[in-house]
Amino acid sequence: MSTSASDVVNGGISFWYADDGLPAVREPLGGDTSADVVIVGGGYTGLWTAYYLKKAAPALRIVVLEQRFCGYGASGRNGGWLYNGVAGRDRYAALHGHEAAVRLQRAMNDTVGEVVRVLAEEGVEADVHRGGVLEVARTPAQLARLRDFHAHELSYGEKDRELYGARETAERVRVAGAVGSTWTPHGVRVHPVKLVKGLAAAVEALGVEVYESTPVTEILAGRAVTPYGTVRAPYVLRCTEGFTAALKGEKRTWLPMNSSMIATEPLTDEQWAAVGWAGREALGDMAHAYMYAQRTADGRIALGGRGVPYRFGSRTDNDGRTQSETVEALREILVGFFPALAGVRVEHAWSGVLGVPRDWCATVTLDRASGLGWAGGYVGSGVATANLAGRTLRDLVLLDSGQGGNTELTVLPWVGHKVRRWEPEPLRWLGVQGMYATYRTADRRETATHSTGSSRLARIADRVAGRH
């Protein structure tokens, strides 16, 4: 059975908003004003930064400017993986030494628990379930990559990670054809929108001024410019992730990579019995064009992957609308993983963008000469990384303003990292389209040949992308 496109709620920002409801939009900026810190972007990064800054220095006047409403972007559309992955760790190890990258990884491991702690302290109910992350291999080549990946994670100090064979994997979740998996406890399933709504409310309760429906058109030293007025502040922090390219002068800074998701109808007890997944782990795989999924609190499967990975000219979508071919491709992944769900209906589909720097490295920066700061480039690992970035921006602002000193966070290797800009069009469109077409071809070849080695095509795509 194939879900008809007309049966699927397409867009509407995301299933998470359909489930929890759209927020009442806050008032826009009412004219020129001043602050101690102005934060551009009301997603996880901007809100966490505002939260920790206001907690550390309550006297600061902090203004958050959001073009639509808090959580409109990736923070309200992601897969709900609160986990310890951080983009660029291997490159940071090459640039700053292995121990520096181990410190970054350790900080990410701790971040998962920090988010859970704050949600509990602030009374935010976000469907938190600490089931860890299970990543499965379904071909010999994927199994070889999985074993290498597992060993690599251990080398960064993750001693509580476990490696499973086919039987142990099936005891956790019955993925068709799974020959092995790796599991880390440093992963939590969350409801993205409940998290961002609760965080926005907590930030406002602390006294931070949050203005919505207020697009920032230009960021300059000492000010953020909007159609409704200019906010002047010694510190202007850009926390715009996949929407960064829309800002004046930033079109080639980070590439807005598209990711798409589907959510099924609630599964029956019989269907869950066929699938397993009692531990509600976040679920991923070792394909080059990988998937990610969660078992939602109301008994659905929400599953995502790269659909149309990039829109020409760094454009972003309208309210998450997704091409029907992408919906069908994600449905095929779902049924390929779980053949017993061949008759299940897909009820919702949506898309969103994530920020990709040219070297695929997440970064946090505060330029002490201009007071301009930014964080992002999470390459899809932003639910937890945004929290670490927010705490790091807090420490950098406090350090620069004389209200604090260097901390463990201000000396992490991703602080102050610089990277070249993306190529102009049409080169970046051709490059991204070619890269993902090559990854998909590599996956098909590995499945067909049962080779134990990764396809040479994938290694070529990695080099072109700048990932290695």
Short mmCIF file of N, CA, C and O in Angstrom, two decimals, residues 139 142 287-288 436-450 455 457:
data_model
loop_
_atom_site.label_atom_id
_atom_site.label_comp_id
_atom_site.label_asym_id
_atom_site.label_seq_id
_atom_site.Cartn_x
_atom_site.Cartn_y
_atom_site.Cartn_z
N THR A 139 24.18 -3.83 5.51
CA THR A 139 24.97 -4.46 4.44
C THR A 139 26.37 -4.73 4.99
O THR A 139 26.77 -4.14 6.01
N GLN A 142 28.25 -1.47 5.26
CA GLN A 142 27.79 -0.69 6.41
C GLN A 142 28.32 -1.27 7.71
O GLN A 142 28.67 -0.53 8.64
N ALA A 287 24.14 4.12 6.29
CA ALA A 287 24.14 4.42 4.86
C ALA A 287 24.83 5.77 4.63
O ALA A 287 24.92 6.60 5.53
N HIS A 288 25.33 5.97 3.41
CA HIS A 288 25.92 7.27 3.08
C HIS A 288 24.83 8.34 3.06
O HIS A 288 25.05 9.45 3.55
N TYR A 436 25.00 14.26 -3.39
CA TYR A 436 23.98 13.34 -2.85
C TYR A 436 23.56 12.28 -3.86
O TYR A 436 23.24 11.15 -3.48
N ALA A 437 23.58 12.61 -5.15
CA ALA A 437 23.33 11.58 -6.15
C ALA A 437 24.40 10.49 -6.07
O ALA A 437 24.11 9.29 -6.19
N THR A 438 25.63 10.91 -5.83
CA THR A 438 26.73 9.95 -5.72
C THR A 438 26.59 9.10 -4.46
O THR A 438 26.81 7.87 -4.50
N TYR A 439 26.21 9.72 -3.34
CA TYR A 439 26.00 8.93 -2.11
C TYR A 439 24.90 7.88 -2.31
O TYR A 439 25.05 6.73 -1.88
N ARG A 440 23.81 8.26 -2.97
CA ARG A 440 22.72 7.29 -3.17
C ARG A 440 23.16 6.16 -4.09
O ARG A 440 22.82 4.99 -3.86
N THR A 441 23.93 6.49 -5.12
CA THR A 441 24.45 5.45 -6.00
C THR A 441 25.38 4.51 -5.24
O THR A 441 25.35 3.28 -5.42
N ALA A 442 26.21 5.09 -4.36
CA ALA A 442 27.11 4.27 -3.55
C ALA A 442 26.34 3.31 -2.66
O ALA A 442 26.70 2.13 -2.53
N ASP A 443 25.26 3.80 -2.06
CA ASP A 443 24.43 2.91 -1.21
C ASP A 443 23.83 1.77 -2.04
O ASP A 443 23.82 0.62 -1.60
N ARG A 444 23.33 2.10 -3.23
CA ARG A 444 22.73 1.05 -4.07
C ARG A 444 23.78 0.01 -4.47
O ARG A 444 23.51 -1.20 -4.48
N ARG A 445 24.98 0.45 -4.80
CA ARG A 445 26.03 -0.49 -5.20
C ARG A 445 26.43 -1.39 -4.04
O ARG A 445 26.66 -2.59 -4.22
N GLU A 446 26.54 -0.81 -2.85
CA GLU A 446 26.91 -1.63 -1.69
C GLU A 446 25.85 -2.69 -1.40
O GLU A 446 26.18 -3.82 -1.03
N THR A 447 24.58 -2.32 -1.55
CA THR A 447 23.50 -3.27 -1.33
C THR A 447 23.52 -4.38 -2.37
O THR A 447 23.33 -5.56 -2.06
N ALA A 448 23.80 -4.01 -3.62
CA ALA A 448 23.76 -4.99 -4.72
C ALA A 448 24.95 -5.93 -4.70
O ALA A 448 24.83 -7.12 -5.02
N THR A 449 26.13 -5.42 -4.34
CA THR A 449 27.35 -6.23 -4.46
C THR A 449 27.72 -6.98 -3.19
O THR A 449 28.51 -7.92 -3.23
N HIS A 450 27.16 -6.56 -2.04
CA HIS A 450 27.51 -7.16 -0.74
C HIS A 450 29.01 -7.04 -0.44
O HIS A 450 29.58 -7.86 0.26
N SER A 455 32.00 1.99 -0.89
CA SER A 455 32.12 2.32 -2.30
C SER A 455 33.10 3.48 -2.51
O SER A 455 33.10 4.46 -1.76
N LEU A 457 32.87 5.57 -4.74
CA LEU A 457 32.07 6.74 -5.07
C LEU A 457 31.83 7.61 -3.84
O LEU A 457 31.87 8.84 -3.92
#
